[in-house]
Amino acid sequence: QKEVEQDPGPLSVPEGAIVSLNCTYSNSAFQYFMWYRQYSRKGPELLMYTYSSGNKEDGRFTAQVDKSSKYISLFIRDSQPSDSATYLCAMSGERDDKIIFGKGTRLHILP
Amino acid sequence: DTGVSQDPRHKITKRGQNVTFRCDPISEHNRLYWYRQTLGQGPEFLTYFQNEAQLEKSRLLSDRFSAERPKGSFSTLEIQRTEQGDSAMYLCALQGSTYEQYFGPGTRLTVT
């Protein structure tokens, strides 16, 4: 079993829809949770960075962490074609530790 | 702008050749990380530096790989005797002021 599981997709949704992206993990030591967005042939771009359980909102993006279920989510409201990218969940045990990534979910927003 | 540049952006080399990549932070950062990303996978940790000291190396970093950060600023990653399995995106990341990691644009290596 991999430490971080993420459905690779692709996930196609119409413009304006709410997108839900999810990851599960097995290592209960993870405390820091991140979501990165990666466009083709570019480096990952940090979207959300959260500590422990709870919700965090930033504009159209909401990150949720449920440590009891070892489950994290990213919601994108009012999705736009420019949101089409690969979304990588990531996590670490200590705040300055190496990051463990999921495989990424390819998202397509259809105009 | 993530504050880090990588050079070259794309490198094509023949199997058996040596290659070197460079990561240049725009400003001072204590921690610098290297990751490798193959097609369809998330980035995987290779190694990291605290200033000029290399503190951890992944098992992915075989003895053909070496990384340096001589003055605690820029870093280089060298691969000797490249193999086709080394084809990947090599990513450099810097630790921000609140411990998040910001990635550079990456160097895409193709070994023919």
CSV table of C-alpha atoms in Angstrom, one decimal:
chain,number,residue,atom,x,y,z
A,1,GLN,CA,0.0,0.0,0.0
A,2,LYS,CA,1.4,3.4,-1.0
A,3,GLU,CA,1.6,6.0,1.7
A,4,VAL,CA,-0.6,8.4,-0.3
A,5,GLU,CA,-3.4,7.3,-2.6
A,6,GLN,CA,-4.9,9.6,-5.2
A,7,ASP,CA,-7.2,8.8,-8.1
A,8,PRO,CA,-5.3,9.8,-11.3
A,9,GLY,CA,-8.5,10.6,-13.2
A,10,PRO,CA,-8.9,12.2,-15.7
A,11,LEU,CA,-11.8,14.1,-14.2
A,12,SER,CA,-13.9,16.2,-16.6
A,13,VAL,CA,-16.5,18.6,-15.3
A,14,PRO,CA,-18.4,21.5,-16.9
A,15,GLU,CA,-17.4,25.1,-16.3
A,16,GLY,CA,-18.9,26.6,-13.2
A,17,ALA,CA,-19.3,23.2,-11.4
A,18,ILE,CA,-17.9,22.5,-8.0
A,19,VAL,CA,-14.9,20.1,-8.2
A,20,SER,CA,-14.0,17.7,-5.4
A,21,LEU,CA,-10.5,16.2,-5.3
A,22,ASN,CA,-9.5,13.7,-2.7
A,23,CYS,CA,-6.6,11.7,-1.2
A,24,THR,CA,-6.2,9.1,1.4
A,25,TYR,CA,-3.1,8.3,3.4
A,26,SER,CA,-1.8,5.6,5.7
A,27,ASN,CA,0.8,7.2,7.8
A,28,SER,CA,-0.8,8.7,11.0
A,29,ALA,CA,2.4,10.8,11.6
A,30,PHE,CA,1.5,13.2,8.8
A,31,GLN,CA,0.5,16.6,10.2
A,32,TYR,CA,1.1,19.0,7.3
A,33,PHE,CA,-1.1,18.8,4.2
A,34,MET,CA,-0.7,20.5,0.9
A,35,TRP,CA,-2.3,20.8,-2.5
A,36,TYR,CA,-0.3,21.7,-5.5
A,37,ARG,CA,-1.4,22.5,-9.0
A,38,GLN,CA,0.8,21.5,-11.9
A,39,TYR,CA,0.3,22.6,-15.5
A,40,SER,CA,1.9,20.5,-18.3
A,41,ARG,CA,5.7,20.6,-18.3
A,42,LYS,CA,5.8,23.1,-15.4
A,43,GLY,CA,6.8,22.9,-11.8
A,44,PRO,CA,4.1,22.3,-9.1
A,45,GLU,CA,2.5,25.5,-7.7
A,46,LEU,CA,1.5,25.6,-4.1
A,47,LEU,CA,-2.3,26.2,-3.7
A,48,MET,CA,-3.1,25.3,-0.1
A,49,TYR,CA,-1.0,24.5,3.1
A,50,THR,CA,-2.7,23.3,6.2
A,51,TYR,CA,-1.8,21.9,9.6
A,52,SER,CA,-3.7,19.1,11.3
A,53,SER,CA,-7.5,18.6,10.9
A,54,GLY,CA,-9.9,21.3,9.8
A,55,ASN,CA,-10.9,23.5,6.9
A,56,LYS,CA,-9.0,26.3,5.1
A,57,GLU,CA,-10.5,28.6,2.5
A,58,ASP,CA,-8.7,30.8,0.0
A,59,GLY,CA,-10.8,32.4,-2.7
A,60,ARG,CA,-12.5,29.6,-4.7
A,61,PHE,CA,-10.4,26.9,-3.1
A,62,THR,CA,-11.3,25.1,0.2
A,63,ALA,CA,-9.0,22.4,1.7
A,64,GLN,CA,-10.4,19.9,4.3
A,65,VAL,CA,-8.4,17.5,6.4
A,66,ASP,CA,-9.9,14.7,8.4
A,67,LYS,CA,-7.0,13.1,10.3
A,68,SER,CA,-9.3,10.5,12.0
A,69,SER,CA,-10.2,9.1,8.6
A,70,LYS,CA,-6.8,9.9,7.0
A,71,TYR,CA,-8.6,11.7,4.2
A,72,ILE,CA,-8.0,15.1,2.7
A,73,SER,CA,-10.0,17.0,0.1
A,74,LEU,CA,-9.8,20.1,-2.1
A,75,PHE,CA,-12.9,21.8,-3.4
A,76,ILE,CA,-12.9,24.3,-6.3
A,77,ARG,CA,-15.9,26.5,-6.6
A,78,ASP,CA,-17.0,28.1,-9.9
A,79,SER,CA,-14.5,26.1,-11.8
A,80,GLN,CA,-12.9,27.8,-14.8
A,81,PRO,CA,-11.2,26.3,-17.9
A,82,SER,CA,-7.9,27.8,-16.6
A,83,ASP,CA,-8.3,25.4,-13.6
A,84,SER,CA,-7.6,22.5,-16.0
A,85,ALA,CA,-4.3,21.0,-14.6
A,86,THR,CA,-3.0,18.1,-12.5
A,87,TYR,CA,-3.7,18.5,-8.8
A,88,LEU,CA,-1.2,16.9,-6.4
A,89,CYS,CA,-2.0,16.2,-2.8
A,90,ALA,CA,1.1,16.2,-0.6
A,91,MET,CA,1.9,15.7,3.1
A,92,SER,CA,4.7,15.6,5.6
A,93,GLY,CA,5.3,14.6,9.2
A,94,GLU,CA,7.3,17.6,10.4
A,95,ARG,CA,7.0,21.1,9.0
A,96,ASP,CA,10.4,21.1,7.4
A,97,ASP,CA,10.4,17.4,6.4
A,98,LYS,CA,10.4,16.0,2.9
A,99,ILE,CA,7.0,16.0,1.2
A,100,ILE,CA,5.3,12.8,0.1
A,101,PHE,CA,3.1,13.3,-2.9
A,102,GLY,CA,0.1,11.5,-4.4
A,103,LYS,CA,0.2,10.6,-8.1
A,104,GLY,CA,-1.9,13.6,-9.0
A,105,THR,CA,-5.4,13.9,-10.5
A,106,ARG,CA,-5.8,15.3,-14.0
A,107,LEU,CA,-8.7,17.7,-14.1
A,108,HIS,CA,-10.4,19.0,-17.3
A,109,ILE,CA,-12.9,21.9,-17.0
A,110,LEU,CA,-15.1,21.9,-20.1
A,111,PRO,CA,-16.1,25.3,-21.5
B,1,ASP,CA,7.5,33.7,-9.6
B,2,THR,CA,8.6,31.1,-7.1
B,3,GLY,CA,12.0,32.7,-6.4
B,4,VAL,CA,13.9,29.8,-7.9
B,5,SER,CA,15.3,29.2,-11.4
B,6,GLN,CA,16.6,26.0,-12.8
B,7,ASP,CA,18.9,25.5,-15.7
B,8,PRO,CA,18.7,24.0,-18.2
B,9,ARG,CA,15.0,23.7,-18.7
B,10,HIS,CA,15.4,20.7,-21.0
B,11,LYS,CA,18.3,18.4,-21.5
B,12,ILE,CA,18.6,15.6,-24.1
B,13,THR,CA,21.5,13.3,-23.6
B,14,LYS,CA,22.7,9.9,-24.8
B,15,ARG,CA,22.9,7.0,-22.5
B,16,GLY,CA,26.2,6.8,-20.7
B,17,GLN,CA,26.8,10.6,-20.7
B,18,ASN,CA,27.1,12.7,-17.6
B,19,VAL,CA,24.7,15.6,-17.0
B,20,THR,CA,24.6,18.4,-14.4
B,21,PHE,CA,21.6,20.5,-13.4
B,22,ARG,CA,21.6,23.8,-11.5
B,23,CYS,CA,19.2,25.3,-9.1
B,24,ASP,CA,19.5,29.0,-8.3
B,25,PRO,CA,17.4,30.6,-5.5
B,26,ILE,CA,16.8,34.3,-6.1
B,27,SER,CA,17.2,35.1,-2.4
B,28,GLU,CA,18.7,33.4,0.6
B,29,HIS,CA,16.9,30.2,1.8
B,30,ASN,CA,18.3,27.8,4.4
B,31,ARG,CA,16.7,24.6,3.0
B,32,LEU,CA,16.8,23.4,-0.5
B,33,TYR,CA,15.3,20.2,-1.8
B,34,TRP,CA,15.6,18.1,-4.9
B,35,TYR,CA,12.8,15.9,-6.2
B,36,ARG,CA,12.3,13.7,-9.3
B,37,GLN,CA,9.1,13.3,-11.1
B,38,THR,CA,8.4,10.7,-13.8
B,39,LEU,CA,5.5,10.7,-16.2
B,40,GLY,CA,2.1,10.1,-14.4
B,41,GLN,CA,3.6,10.2,-10.9
B,42,GLY,CA,4.0,12.8,-8.2
B,43,PRO,CA,7.4,14.2,-7.3
B,44,GLU,CA,9.6,11.9,-5.2
B,45,PHE,CA,12.1,13.2,-2.7
B,46,LEU,CA,15.8,12.8,-3.6
B,47,THR,CA,17.8,14.9,-1.1
B,48,TYR,CA,17.9,18.1,0.8
B,49,PHE,CA,20.4,20.7,2.1
B,50,GLN,CA,20.4,22.8,5.2
B,51,ASN,CA,22.7,25.6,4.0
B,52,GLU,CA,25.7,23.8,2.6
B,53,ALA,CA,25.2,20.5,4.5
B,54,GLN,CA,23.5,17.6,2.8
B,55,LEU,CA,21.3,16.2,5.5
B,56,GLU,CA,19.3,13.4,3.9
B,57,LYS,CA,19.5,11.3,0.8
B,58,SER,CA,16.7,9.0,-0.5
B,59,ARG,CA,17.4,5.4,-1.6
B,60,LEU,CA,16.5,6.7,-5.1
B,61,LEU,CA,19.8,8.6,-5.1
B,62,SER,CA,22.1,5.8,-6.4
B,63,ASP,CA,25.9,6.2,-6.4
B,64,ARG,CA,25.6,7.7,-9.9
B,65,PHE,CA,23.9,10.7,-8.4
B,66,SER,CA,25.7,13.5,-6.5
B,67,ALA,CA,24.4,16.8,-5.3
B,68,GLU,CA,26.2,19.8,-3.9
B,69,ARG,CA,25.5,23.2,-2.4
B,70,PRO,CA,28.9,24.6,-2.0
B,71,LYS,CA,28.2,28.1,-0.5
B,72,GLY,CA,24.7,27.5,0.8
B,73,SER,CA,23.1,29.3,-2.1
B,74,PHE,CA,22.8,27.6,-5.5
B,75,SER,CA,22.9,23.8,-5.8
B,76,THR,CA,23.9,21.3,-8.5
B,77,LEU,CA,22.7,17.8,-9.2
B,78,GLU,CA,24.9,15.6,-11.3
B,79,ILE,CA,24.1,12.2,-12.8
B,80,GLN,CA,26.9,10.1,-14.1
B,81,ARG,CA,26.6,7.4,-16.8
B,82,THR,CA,23.0,8.2,-17.5
B,83,GLU,CA,20.5,5.5,-18.1
B,84,GLN,CA,17.1,5.6,-19.8
B,85,GLY,CA,15.4,5.2,-16.5
B,86,ASP,CA,16.8,8.5,-15.4
B,87,SER,CA,14.5,10.3,-17.9
B,88,ALA,CA,12.3,12.5,-15.7
B,89,MET,CA,11.6,16.0,-14.5
B,90,TYR,CA,14.1,17.1,-11.8
B,91,LEU,CA,12.7,19.7,-9.5
B,92,CYS,CA,14.3,22.0,-7.0
B,93,ALA,CA,12.3,23.4,-4.1
B,94,LEU,CA,13.0,26.0,-1.5
B,95,GLN,CA,11.5,26.2,2.0
B,96,GLY,CA,9.5,29.4,2.6
B,97,SER,CA,9.3,31.5,5.8
B,98,THR,CA,6.4,29.4,7.1
B,99,TYR,CA,8.0,26.0,6.1
B,100,GLU,CA,6.0,25.5,2.9
B,101,GLN,CA,8.0,24.3,-0.1
B,102,TYR,CA,8.0,26.3,-3.4
B,103,PHE,CA,9.1,24.5,-6.5
B,104,GLY,CA,11.1,25.8,-9.5
B,105,PRO,CA,10.2,25.2,-13.1
B,106,GLY,CA,12.2,21.9,-13.3
B,107,THR,CA,14.7,20.5,-15.7
B,108,ARG,CA,13.3,17.9,-18.0
B,109,LEU,CA,15.9,15.2,-18.8
B,110,THR,CA,15.5,12.9,-21.8
B,111,VAL,CA,18.0,10.0,-22.1
B,112,THR,CA,18.1,8.4,-25.5
